[in-house]
Tab-separated table of C-alpha atoms and ligand atoms in Angstrom:
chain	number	residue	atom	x	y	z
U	1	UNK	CA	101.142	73.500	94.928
U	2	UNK	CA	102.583	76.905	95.241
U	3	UNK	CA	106.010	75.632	95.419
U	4	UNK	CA	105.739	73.647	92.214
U	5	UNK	CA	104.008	76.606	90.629
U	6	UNK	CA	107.104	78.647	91.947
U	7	UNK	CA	109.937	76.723	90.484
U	8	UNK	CA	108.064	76.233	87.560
U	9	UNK	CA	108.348	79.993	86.556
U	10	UNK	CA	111.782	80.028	88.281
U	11	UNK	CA	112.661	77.736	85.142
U	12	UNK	CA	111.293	79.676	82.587
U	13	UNK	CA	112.997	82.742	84.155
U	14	UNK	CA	116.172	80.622	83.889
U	15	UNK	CA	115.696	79.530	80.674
U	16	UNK	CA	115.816	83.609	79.104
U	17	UNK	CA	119.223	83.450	81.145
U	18	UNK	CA	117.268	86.167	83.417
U	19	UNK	CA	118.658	84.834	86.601
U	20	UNK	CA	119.182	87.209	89.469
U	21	UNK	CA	121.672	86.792	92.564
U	22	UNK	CA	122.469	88.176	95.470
U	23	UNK	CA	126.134	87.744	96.034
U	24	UNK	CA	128.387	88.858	99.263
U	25	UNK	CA	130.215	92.080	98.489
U	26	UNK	CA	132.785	94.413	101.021
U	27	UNK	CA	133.756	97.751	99.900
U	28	UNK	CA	137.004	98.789	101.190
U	29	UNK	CA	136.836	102.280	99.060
U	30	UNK	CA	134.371	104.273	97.328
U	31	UNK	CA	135.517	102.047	94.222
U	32	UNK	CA	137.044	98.584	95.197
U	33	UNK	CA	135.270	95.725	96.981
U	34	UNK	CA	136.154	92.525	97.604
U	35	UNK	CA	133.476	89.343	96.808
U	36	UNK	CA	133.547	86.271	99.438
U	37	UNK	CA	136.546	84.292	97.777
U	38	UNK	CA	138.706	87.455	98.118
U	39	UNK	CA	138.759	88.620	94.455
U	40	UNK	CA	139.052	91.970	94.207
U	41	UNK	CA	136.981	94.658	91.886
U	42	UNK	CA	137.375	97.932	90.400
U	43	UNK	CA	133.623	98.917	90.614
U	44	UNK	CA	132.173	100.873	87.708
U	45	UNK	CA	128.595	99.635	88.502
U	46	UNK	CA	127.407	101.563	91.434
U	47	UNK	CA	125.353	104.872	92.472
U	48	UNK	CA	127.809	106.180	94.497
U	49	UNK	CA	128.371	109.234	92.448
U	50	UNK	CA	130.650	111.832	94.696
U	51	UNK	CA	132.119	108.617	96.272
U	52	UNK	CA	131.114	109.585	99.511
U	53	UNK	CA	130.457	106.425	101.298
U	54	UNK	CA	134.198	106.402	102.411
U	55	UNK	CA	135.060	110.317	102.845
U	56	UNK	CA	136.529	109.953	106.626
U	57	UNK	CA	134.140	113.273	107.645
U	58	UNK	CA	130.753	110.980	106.332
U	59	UNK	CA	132.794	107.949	108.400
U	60	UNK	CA	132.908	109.606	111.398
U	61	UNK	CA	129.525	111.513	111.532
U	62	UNK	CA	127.980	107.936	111.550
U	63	UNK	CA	130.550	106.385	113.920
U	64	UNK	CA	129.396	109.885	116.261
U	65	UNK	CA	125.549	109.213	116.277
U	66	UNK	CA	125.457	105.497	116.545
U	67	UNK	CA	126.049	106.849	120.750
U	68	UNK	CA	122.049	107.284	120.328
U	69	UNK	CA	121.144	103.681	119.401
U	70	UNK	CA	121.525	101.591	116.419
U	71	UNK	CA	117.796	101.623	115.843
U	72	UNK	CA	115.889	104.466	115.971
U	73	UNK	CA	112.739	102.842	118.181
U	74	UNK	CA	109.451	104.357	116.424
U	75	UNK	CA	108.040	106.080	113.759
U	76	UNK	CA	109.124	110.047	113.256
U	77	UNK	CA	105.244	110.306	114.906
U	78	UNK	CA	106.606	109.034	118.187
U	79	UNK	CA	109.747	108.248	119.330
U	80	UNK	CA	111.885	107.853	116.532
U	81	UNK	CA	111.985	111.497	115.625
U	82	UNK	CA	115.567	112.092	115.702
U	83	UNK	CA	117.234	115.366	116.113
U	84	UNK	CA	119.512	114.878	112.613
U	85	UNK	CA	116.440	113.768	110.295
U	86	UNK	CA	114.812	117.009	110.928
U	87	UNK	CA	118.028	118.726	110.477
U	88	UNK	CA	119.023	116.973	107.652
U	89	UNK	CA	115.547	117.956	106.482
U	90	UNK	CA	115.942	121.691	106.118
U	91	UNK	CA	119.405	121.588	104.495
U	92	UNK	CA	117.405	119.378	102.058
U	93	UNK	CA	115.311	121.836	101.612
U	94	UNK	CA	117.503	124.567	100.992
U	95	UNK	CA	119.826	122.231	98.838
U	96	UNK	CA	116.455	122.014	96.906
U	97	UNK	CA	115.578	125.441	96.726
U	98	UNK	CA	112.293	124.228	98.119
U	99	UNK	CA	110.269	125.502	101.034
U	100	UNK	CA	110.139	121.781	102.868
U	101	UNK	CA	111.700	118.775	103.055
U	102	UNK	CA	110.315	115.103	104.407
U	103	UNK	CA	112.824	112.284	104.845
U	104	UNK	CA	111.358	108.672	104.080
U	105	UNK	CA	113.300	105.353	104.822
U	106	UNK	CA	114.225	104.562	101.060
U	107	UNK	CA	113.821	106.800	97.768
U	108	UNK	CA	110.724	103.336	96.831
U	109	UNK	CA	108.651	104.301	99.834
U	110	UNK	CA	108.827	107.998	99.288
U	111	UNK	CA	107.823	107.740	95.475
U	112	UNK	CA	104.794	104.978	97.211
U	113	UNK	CA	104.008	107.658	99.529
U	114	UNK	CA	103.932	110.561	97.908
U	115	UNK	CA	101.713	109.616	94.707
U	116	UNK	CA	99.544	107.143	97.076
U	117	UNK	CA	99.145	110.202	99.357
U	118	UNK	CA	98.766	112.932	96.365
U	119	UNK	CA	96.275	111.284	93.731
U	120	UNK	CA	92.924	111.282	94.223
U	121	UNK	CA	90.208	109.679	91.705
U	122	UNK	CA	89.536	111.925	89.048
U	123	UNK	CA	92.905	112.993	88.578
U	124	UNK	CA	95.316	111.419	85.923
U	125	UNK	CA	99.419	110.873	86.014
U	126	UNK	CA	100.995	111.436	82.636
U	127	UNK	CA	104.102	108.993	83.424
U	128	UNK	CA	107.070	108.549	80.995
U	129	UNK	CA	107.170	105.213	79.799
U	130	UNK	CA	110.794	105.058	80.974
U	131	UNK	CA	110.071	105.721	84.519
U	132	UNK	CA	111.656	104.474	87.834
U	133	UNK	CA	109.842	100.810	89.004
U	134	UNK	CA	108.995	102.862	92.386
U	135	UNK	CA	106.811	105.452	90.544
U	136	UNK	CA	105.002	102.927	88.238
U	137	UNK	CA	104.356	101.378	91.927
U	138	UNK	CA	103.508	104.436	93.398
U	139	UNK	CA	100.708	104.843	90.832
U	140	UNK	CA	99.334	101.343	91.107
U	141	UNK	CA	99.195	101.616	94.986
U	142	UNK	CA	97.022	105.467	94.489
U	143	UNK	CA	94.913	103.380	92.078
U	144	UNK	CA	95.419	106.265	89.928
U	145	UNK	CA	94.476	106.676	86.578
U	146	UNK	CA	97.931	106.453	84.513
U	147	UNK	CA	98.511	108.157	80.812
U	148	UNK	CA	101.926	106.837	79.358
U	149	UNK	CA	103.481	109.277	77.156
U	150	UNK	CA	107.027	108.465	74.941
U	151	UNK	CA	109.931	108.828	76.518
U	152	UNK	CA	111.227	112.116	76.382
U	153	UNK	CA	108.635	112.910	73.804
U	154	UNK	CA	107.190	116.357	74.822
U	155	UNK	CA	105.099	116.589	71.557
U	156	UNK	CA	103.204	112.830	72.966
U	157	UNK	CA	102.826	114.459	76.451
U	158	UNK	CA	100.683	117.402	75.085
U	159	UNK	CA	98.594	115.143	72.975
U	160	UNK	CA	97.751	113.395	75.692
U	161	UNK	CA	97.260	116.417	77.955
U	162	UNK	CA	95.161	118.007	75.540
U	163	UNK	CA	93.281	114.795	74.871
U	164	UNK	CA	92.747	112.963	78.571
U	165	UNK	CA	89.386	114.128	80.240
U	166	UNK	CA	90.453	115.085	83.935
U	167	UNK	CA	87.880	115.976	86.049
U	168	UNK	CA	90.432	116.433	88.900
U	169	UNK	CA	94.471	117.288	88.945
U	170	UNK	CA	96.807	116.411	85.895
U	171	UNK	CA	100.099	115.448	87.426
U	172	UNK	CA	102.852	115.017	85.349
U	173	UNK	CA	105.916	112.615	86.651
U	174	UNK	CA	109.433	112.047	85.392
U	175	UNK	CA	112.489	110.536	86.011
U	176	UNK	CA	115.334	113.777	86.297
U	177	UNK	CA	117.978	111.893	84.741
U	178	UNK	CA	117.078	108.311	83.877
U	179	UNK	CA	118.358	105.265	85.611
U	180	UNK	CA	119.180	102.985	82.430
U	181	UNK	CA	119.985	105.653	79.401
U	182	UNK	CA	121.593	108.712	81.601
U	183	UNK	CA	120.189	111.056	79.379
U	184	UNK	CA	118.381	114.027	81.251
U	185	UNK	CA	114.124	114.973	81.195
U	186	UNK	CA	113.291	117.949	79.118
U	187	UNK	CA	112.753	120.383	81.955
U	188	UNK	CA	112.157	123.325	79.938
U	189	UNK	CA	109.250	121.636	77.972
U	190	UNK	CA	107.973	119.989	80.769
U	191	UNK	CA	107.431	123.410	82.661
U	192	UNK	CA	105.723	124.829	79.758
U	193	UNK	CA	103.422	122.165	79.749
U	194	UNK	CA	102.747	122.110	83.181
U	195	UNK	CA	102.299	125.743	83.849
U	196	UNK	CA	100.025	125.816	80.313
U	197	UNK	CA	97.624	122.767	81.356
U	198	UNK	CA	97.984	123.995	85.093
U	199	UNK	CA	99.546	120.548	86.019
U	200	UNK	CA	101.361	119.480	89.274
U	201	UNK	CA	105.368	118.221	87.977
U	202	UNK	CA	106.767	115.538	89.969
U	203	UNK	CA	110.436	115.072	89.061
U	204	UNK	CA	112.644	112.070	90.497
U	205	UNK	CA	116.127	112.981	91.122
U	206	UNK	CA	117.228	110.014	92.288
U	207	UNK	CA	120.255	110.080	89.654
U	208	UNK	CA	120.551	113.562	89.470
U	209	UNK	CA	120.705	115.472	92.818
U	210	UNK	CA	124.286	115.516	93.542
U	211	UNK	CA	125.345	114.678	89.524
U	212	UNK	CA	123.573	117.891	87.516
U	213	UNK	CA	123.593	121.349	88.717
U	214	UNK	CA	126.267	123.875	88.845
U	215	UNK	CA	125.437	123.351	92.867
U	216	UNK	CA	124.345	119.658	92.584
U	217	UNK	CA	121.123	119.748	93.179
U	218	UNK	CA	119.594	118.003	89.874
U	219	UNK	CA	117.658	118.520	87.223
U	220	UNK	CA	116.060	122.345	87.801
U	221	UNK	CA	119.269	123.662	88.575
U	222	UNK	CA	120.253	122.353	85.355
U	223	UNK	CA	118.294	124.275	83.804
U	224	UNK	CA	118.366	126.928	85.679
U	225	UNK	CA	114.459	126.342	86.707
U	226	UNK	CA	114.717	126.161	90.467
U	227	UNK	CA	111.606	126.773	91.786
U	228	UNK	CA	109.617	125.721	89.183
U	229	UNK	CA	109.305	121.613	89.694
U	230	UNK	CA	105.821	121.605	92.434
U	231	UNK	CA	107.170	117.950	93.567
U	232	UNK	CA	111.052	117.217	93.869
U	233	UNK	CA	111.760	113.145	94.866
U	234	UNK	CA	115.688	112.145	96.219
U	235	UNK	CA	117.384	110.016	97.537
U	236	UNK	CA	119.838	109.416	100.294
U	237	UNK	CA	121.401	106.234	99.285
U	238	UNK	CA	122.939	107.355	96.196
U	239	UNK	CA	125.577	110.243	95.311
U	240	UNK	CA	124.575	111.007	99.638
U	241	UNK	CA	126.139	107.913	100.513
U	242	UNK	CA	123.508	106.561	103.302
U	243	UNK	CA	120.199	105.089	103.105
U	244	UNK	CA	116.418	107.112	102.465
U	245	UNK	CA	114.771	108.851	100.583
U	246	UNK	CA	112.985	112.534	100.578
U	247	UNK	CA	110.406	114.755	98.752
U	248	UNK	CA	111.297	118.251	98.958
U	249	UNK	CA	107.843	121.198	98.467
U	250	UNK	CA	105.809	123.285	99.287
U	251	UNK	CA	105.066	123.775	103.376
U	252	UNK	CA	101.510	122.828	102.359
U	253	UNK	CA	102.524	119.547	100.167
U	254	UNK	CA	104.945	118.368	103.337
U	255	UNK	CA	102.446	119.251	106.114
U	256	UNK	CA	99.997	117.155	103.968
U	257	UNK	CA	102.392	114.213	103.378
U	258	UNK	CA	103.583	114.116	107.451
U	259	UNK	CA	99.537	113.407	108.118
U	260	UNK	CA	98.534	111.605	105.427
U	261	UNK	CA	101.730	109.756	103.484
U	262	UNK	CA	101.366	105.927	104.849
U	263	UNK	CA	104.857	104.826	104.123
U	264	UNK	CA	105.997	107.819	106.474
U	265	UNK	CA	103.339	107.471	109.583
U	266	UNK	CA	103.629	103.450	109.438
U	267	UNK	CA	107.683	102.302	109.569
U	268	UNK	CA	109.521	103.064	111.762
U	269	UNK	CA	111.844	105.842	110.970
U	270	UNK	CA	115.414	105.565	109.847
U	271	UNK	CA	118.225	105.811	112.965
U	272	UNK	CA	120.679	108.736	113.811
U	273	UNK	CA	123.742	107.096	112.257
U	274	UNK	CA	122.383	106.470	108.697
U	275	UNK	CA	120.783	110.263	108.306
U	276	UNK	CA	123.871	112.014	110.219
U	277	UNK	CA	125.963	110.082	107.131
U	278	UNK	CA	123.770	111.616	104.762
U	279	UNK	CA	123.833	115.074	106.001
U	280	UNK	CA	127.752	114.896	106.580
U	281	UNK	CA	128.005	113.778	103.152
U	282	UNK	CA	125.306	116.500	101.974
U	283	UNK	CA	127.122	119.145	103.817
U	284	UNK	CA	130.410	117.993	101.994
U	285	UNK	CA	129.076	118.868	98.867
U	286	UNK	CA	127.433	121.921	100.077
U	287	UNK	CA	131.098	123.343	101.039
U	288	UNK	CA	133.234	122.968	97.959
U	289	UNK	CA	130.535	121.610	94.951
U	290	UNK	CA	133.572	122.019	92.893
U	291	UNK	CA	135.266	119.792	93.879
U	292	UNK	CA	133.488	116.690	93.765
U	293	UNK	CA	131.274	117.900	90.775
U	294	UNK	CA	134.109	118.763	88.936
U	295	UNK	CA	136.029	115.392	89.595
U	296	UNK	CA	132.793	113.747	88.632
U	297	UNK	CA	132.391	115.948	85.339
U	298	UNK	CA	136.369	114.994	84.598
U	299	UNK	CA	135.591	111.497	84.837
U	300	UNK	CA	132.295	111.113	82.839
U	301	UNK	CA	133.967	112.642	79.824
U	302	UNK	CA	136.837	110.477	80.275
U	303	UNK	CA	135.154	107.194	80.069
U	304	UNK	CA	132.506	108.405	77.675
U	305	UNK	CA	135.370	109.526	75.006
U	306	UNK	CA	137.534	106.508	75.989
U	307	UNK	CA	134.448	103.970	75.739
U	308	UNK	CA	134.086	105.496	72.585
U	309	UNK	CA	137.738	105.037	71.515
U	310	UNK	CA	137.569	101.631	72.001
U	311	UNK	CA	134.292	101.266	69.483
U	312	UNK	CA	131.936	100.473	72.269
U	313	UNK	CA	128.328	101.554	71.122
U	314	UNK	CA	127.935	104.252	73.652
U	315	UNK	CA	124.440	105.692	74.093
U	316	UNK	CA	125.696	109.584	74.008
U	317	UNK	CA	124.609	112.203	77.263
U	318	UNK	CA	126.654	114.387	79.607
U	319	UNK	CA	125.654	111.953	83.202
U	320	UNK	CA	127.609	109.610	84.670
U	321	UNK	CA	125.443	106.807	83.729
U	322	UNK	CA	127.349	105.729	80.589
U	323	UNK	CA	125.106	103.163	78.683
U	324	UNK	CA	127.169	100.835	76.409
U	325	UNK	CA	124.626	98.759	74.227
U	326	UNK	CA	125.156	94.967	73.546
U	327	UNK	CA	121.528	94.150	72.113
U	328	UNK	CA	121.923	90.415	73.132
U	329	UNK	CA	120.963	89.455	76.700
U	330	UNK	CA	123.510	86.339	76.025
U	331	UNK	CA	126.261	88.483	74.908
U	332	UNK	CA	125.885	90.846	77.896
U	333	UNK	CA	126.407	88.989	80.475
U	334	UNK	CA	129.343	87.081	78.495
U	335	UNK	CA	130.613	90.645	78.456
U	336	UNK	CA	129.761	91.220	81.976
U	337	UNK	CA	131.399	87.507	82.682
U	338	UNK	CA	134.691	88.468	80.903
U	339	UNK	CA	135.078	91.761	82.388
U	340	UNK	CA	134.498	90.271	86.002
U	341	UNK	CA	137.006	87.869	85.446
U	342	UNK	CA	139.576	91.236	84.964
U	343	UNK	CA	138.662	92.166	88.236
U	344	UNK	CA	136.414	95.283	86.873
U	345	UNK	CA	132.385	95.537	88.128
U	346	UNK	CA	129.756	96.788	85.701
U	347	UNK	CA	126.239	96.091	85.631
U	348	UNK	CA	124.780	94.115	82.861
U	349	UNK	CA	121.234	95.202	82.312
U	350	UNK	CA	118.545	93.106	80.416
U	351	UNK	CA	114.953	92.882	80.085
U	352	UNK	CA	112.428	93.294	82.022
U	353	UNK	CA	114.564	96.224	82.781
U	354	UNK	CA	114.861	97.432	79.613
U	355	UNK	CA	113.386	96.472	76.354
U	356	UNK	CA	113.963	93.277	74.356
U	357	UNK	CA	116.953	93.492	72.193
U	358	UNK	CA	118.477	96.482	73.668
U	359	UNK	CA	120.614	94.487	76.632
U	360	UNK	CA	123.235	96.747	77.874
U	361	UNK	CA	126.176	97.628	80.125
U	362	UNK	CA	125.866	100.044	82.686
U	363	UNK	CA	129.288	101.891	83.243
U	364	UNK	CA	129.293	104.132	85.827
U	365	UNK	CA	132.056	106.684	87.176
U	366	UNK	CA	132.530	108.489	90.393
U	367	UNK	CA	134.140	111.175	91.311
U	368	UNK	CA	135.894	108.646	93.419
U	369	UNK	CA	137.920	106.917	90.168
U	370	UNK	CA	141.310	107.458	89.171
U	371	UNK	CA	141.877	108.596	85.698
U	372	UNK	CA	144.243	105.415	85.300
U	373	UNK	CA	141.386	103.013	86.685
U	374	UNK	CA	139.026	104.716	84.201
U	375	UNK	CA	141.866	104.221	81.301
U	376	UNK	CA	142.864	101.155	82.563
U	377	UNK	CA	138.637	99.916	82.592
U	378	UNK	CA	138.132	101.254	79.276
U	379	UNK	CA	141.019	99.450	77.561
U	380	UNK	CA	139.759	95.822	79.243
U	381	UNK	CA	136.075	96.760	77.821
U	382	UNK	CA	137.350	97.555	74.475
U	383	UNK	CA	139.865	94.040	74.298
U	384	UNK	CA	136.727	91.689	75.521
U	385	UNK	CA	134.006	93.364	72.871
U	386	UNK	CA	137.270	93.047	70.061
U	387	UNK	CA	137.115	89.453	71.458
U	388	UNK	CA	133.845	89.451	71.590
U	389	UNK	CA	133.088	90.373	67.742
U	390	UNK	CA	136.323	88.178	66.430
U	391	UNK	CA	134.527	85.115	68.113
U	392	UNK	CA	130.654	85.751	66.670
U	393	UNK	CA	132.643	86.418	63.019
U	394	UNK	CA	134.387	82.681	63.329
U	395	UNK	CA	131.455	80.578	65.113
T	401	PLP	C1	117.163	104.385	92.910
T	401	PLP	C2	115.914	105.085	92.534
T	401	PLP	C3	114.833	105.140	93.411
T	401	PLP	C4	114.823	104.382	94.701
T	401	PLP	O1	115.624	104.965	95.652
T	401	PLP	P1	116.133	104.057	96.871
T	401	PLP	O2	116.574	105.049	97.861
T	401	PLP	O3	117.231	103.220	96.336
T	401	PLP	O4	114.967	103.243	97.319
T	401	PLP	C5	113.737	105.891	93.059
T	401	PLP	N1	113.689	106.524	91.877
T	401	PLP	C6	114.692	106.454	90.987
T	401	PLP	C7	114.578	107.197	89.696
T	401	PLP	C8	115.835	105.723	91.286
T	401	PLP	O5	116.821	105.652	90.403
């Protein structure tokens, strides 16, 4: 019964072409991996902004702690309250210009515990509609009442603040850059808002600690509004190279969340090896922000312009997230097909992801790229769309 009822929505998910695989996939550099039949890929697809994963210092710090265990044992409440979590915890802090810092196992769990933990009934979340799955989750585990405003739209937002009976707190949460268009939250507005309907702001920086900021730590240094997010959500596994998440506040906010936040007292915590890779690789970009940033910076406008050369429809920002618009889910992945067959990695993005009719590529750049690999990329994408278009004209 279940399994009939299983592969009968299994079909219609096949039918959209919305099929989803895991495949097998080795990286042997920040930016080339190798699949299971030994074809080889030039990856412009993945999170790993500064291209840390493979900087020999990160390497080695985890190669150093795995002498205390592979698994850490217990939760941070008992024994698996490793020396380098709590260390990695105040140089989070500080990177965040934030009093406190709590690490979680993955940036999902902390965005569960945090708003599960934080809203109460009576209070409301004003959530943009283009928001991370894990906070939309976060605020159907806390049972919260939910207010979607337009993306972006900070005119929307203050109807709805001014509008929305709360008897309790407003929060108001936001991606810090955004995971499918790259563009970047209006901080400015959003602070005004906040501080004029005495709201609590929850940004996630998932995508931009270590991509914005003259110091790379997101979306308030930015804007040069450090200090003035209440609730600042990271994560480890992306531009830090490991695996985790944090939430980075007030002492008050992070004593609260270590007693009360049920994703942190109820898994066990993460081991030594995977948050000493995520400080090394912090600490990395602590020392010389330059030059990683700056690499990264080189090679966003690079591909961006280049992309744009070619007569790719790119959605425009300054982030590394370079959005190149198809429209048709069928003619993305023939583009993301094509392209794999060149031996070059990007993600094809469809609904539900995004909406109907705006099926995309994801491009994304590290710091770790060659200008030649991004040249030599751009070119490929620019002959298969050319392809592309010539074959939709004849057929
Ligand atoms: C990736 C991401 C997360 C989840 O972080 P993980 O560490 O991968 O679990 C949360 N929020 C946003 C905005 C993200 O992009």
């Amino acid at each position: 019964m279940l399994t009939e009822r299983l592969e009968k929505e299994l079909k219609e998910v096949y039918a959209k072409g919305l099929r989803r695989t895991v495949d097998g996939l080795r990286f042997k550099t920040a930016v080339r991996a190798e699949d299971g039949s030994g074809m080889e890929y030039l990856v412009f697809a993945s999170n790993n902004y500064l291209g840390l994963t493979h900087e020999p210092e990160v390497m080695q710090a985890a190669r150093d702690a795995v002498c205390w265990g592979t698994g850490s044992t217990g939760s941070r409440l008992t024994t698996g309250a490793a020396f380098a979590t709590g260390e990695l915890e105040r140089e989070l802090a500080e990177f965040k210009h934030a009093e406190k810092a709590l690490v979680f196992n993955t940036g999902y769990m902390t965005n569960l515990g945090v708003l599960y933990a934080l809203v109460k009934p009576g209070d409301v979340v004003f959530s943009d509609e283009l928001n991370h799955a894990s906070i939309i989750d976060g605020c159907r585990i806390a049972r919260a009442k939910v207010v979607v405003y337009r993306h972006n739209d900070m005119q929307h937002l203050e109807e709805l603040l001014k509008t929305t009976p709360v008897t309790g707190v407003r929060f108001i949460v936001t991606d810090g850059v955004f995971s499918m268009d790259g563009d970047i939250a209006n901080l400015p507005q959003l602070v005004e808002l906040k501080e004029k309907y005495n709201a609590c702001l929850i940004v996630d920086d998932a995508h931009a600690a270590g991509v914005i900021g003259s110091d790379g730590s997101g979306t308030a240094a930015y804007y040069n509004l450090q200090g003035k997010v209440d609730v600042q959500i990271g994560t480890l596994s992306k531009a830090l190279a490991a695996e985790g998440g944090y939430v980075a506040a007030n002492s008050v906010i992070i004593e609260y969340l270590i007693n009360k936040a049920r994703p942190f007292i109820f898994s066990t915590a993460m081991p030594d090896m995977v948050t000493a890779a995520a400080l090394a690789a912090l600490r990395l970009l602590k020392a010389q922000p330059q030059k990683y940033l700056g690499r990264l910076k080189e090679n966003t406008l690079l591909m961006r312009r280049l992309l744009k050369e070619e007569g790719l429809d790119v959605i425009d920002g300054v982030t590394p997230i370079v959005p190149v618009l198809i429209g048709s889910t069928r003619q993305t992945m023939q583009v993301m097909a094509a392209l794999m067959d060149e031996g070059i990695m990007v993600s094809g993005i469809r609904p539900p992801t995004v909406p109907e009719g705006t099926s995309r590529l994801r491009v994304t750049v590290t710091a770790a790229h060659t200008a030649e690999e991004i040249e030599f990329a751009a070119h490929i994408m620019g002959k298969i769309w050319r392809q592309l278009n010539e074959n939709v004209k004849e057929g």
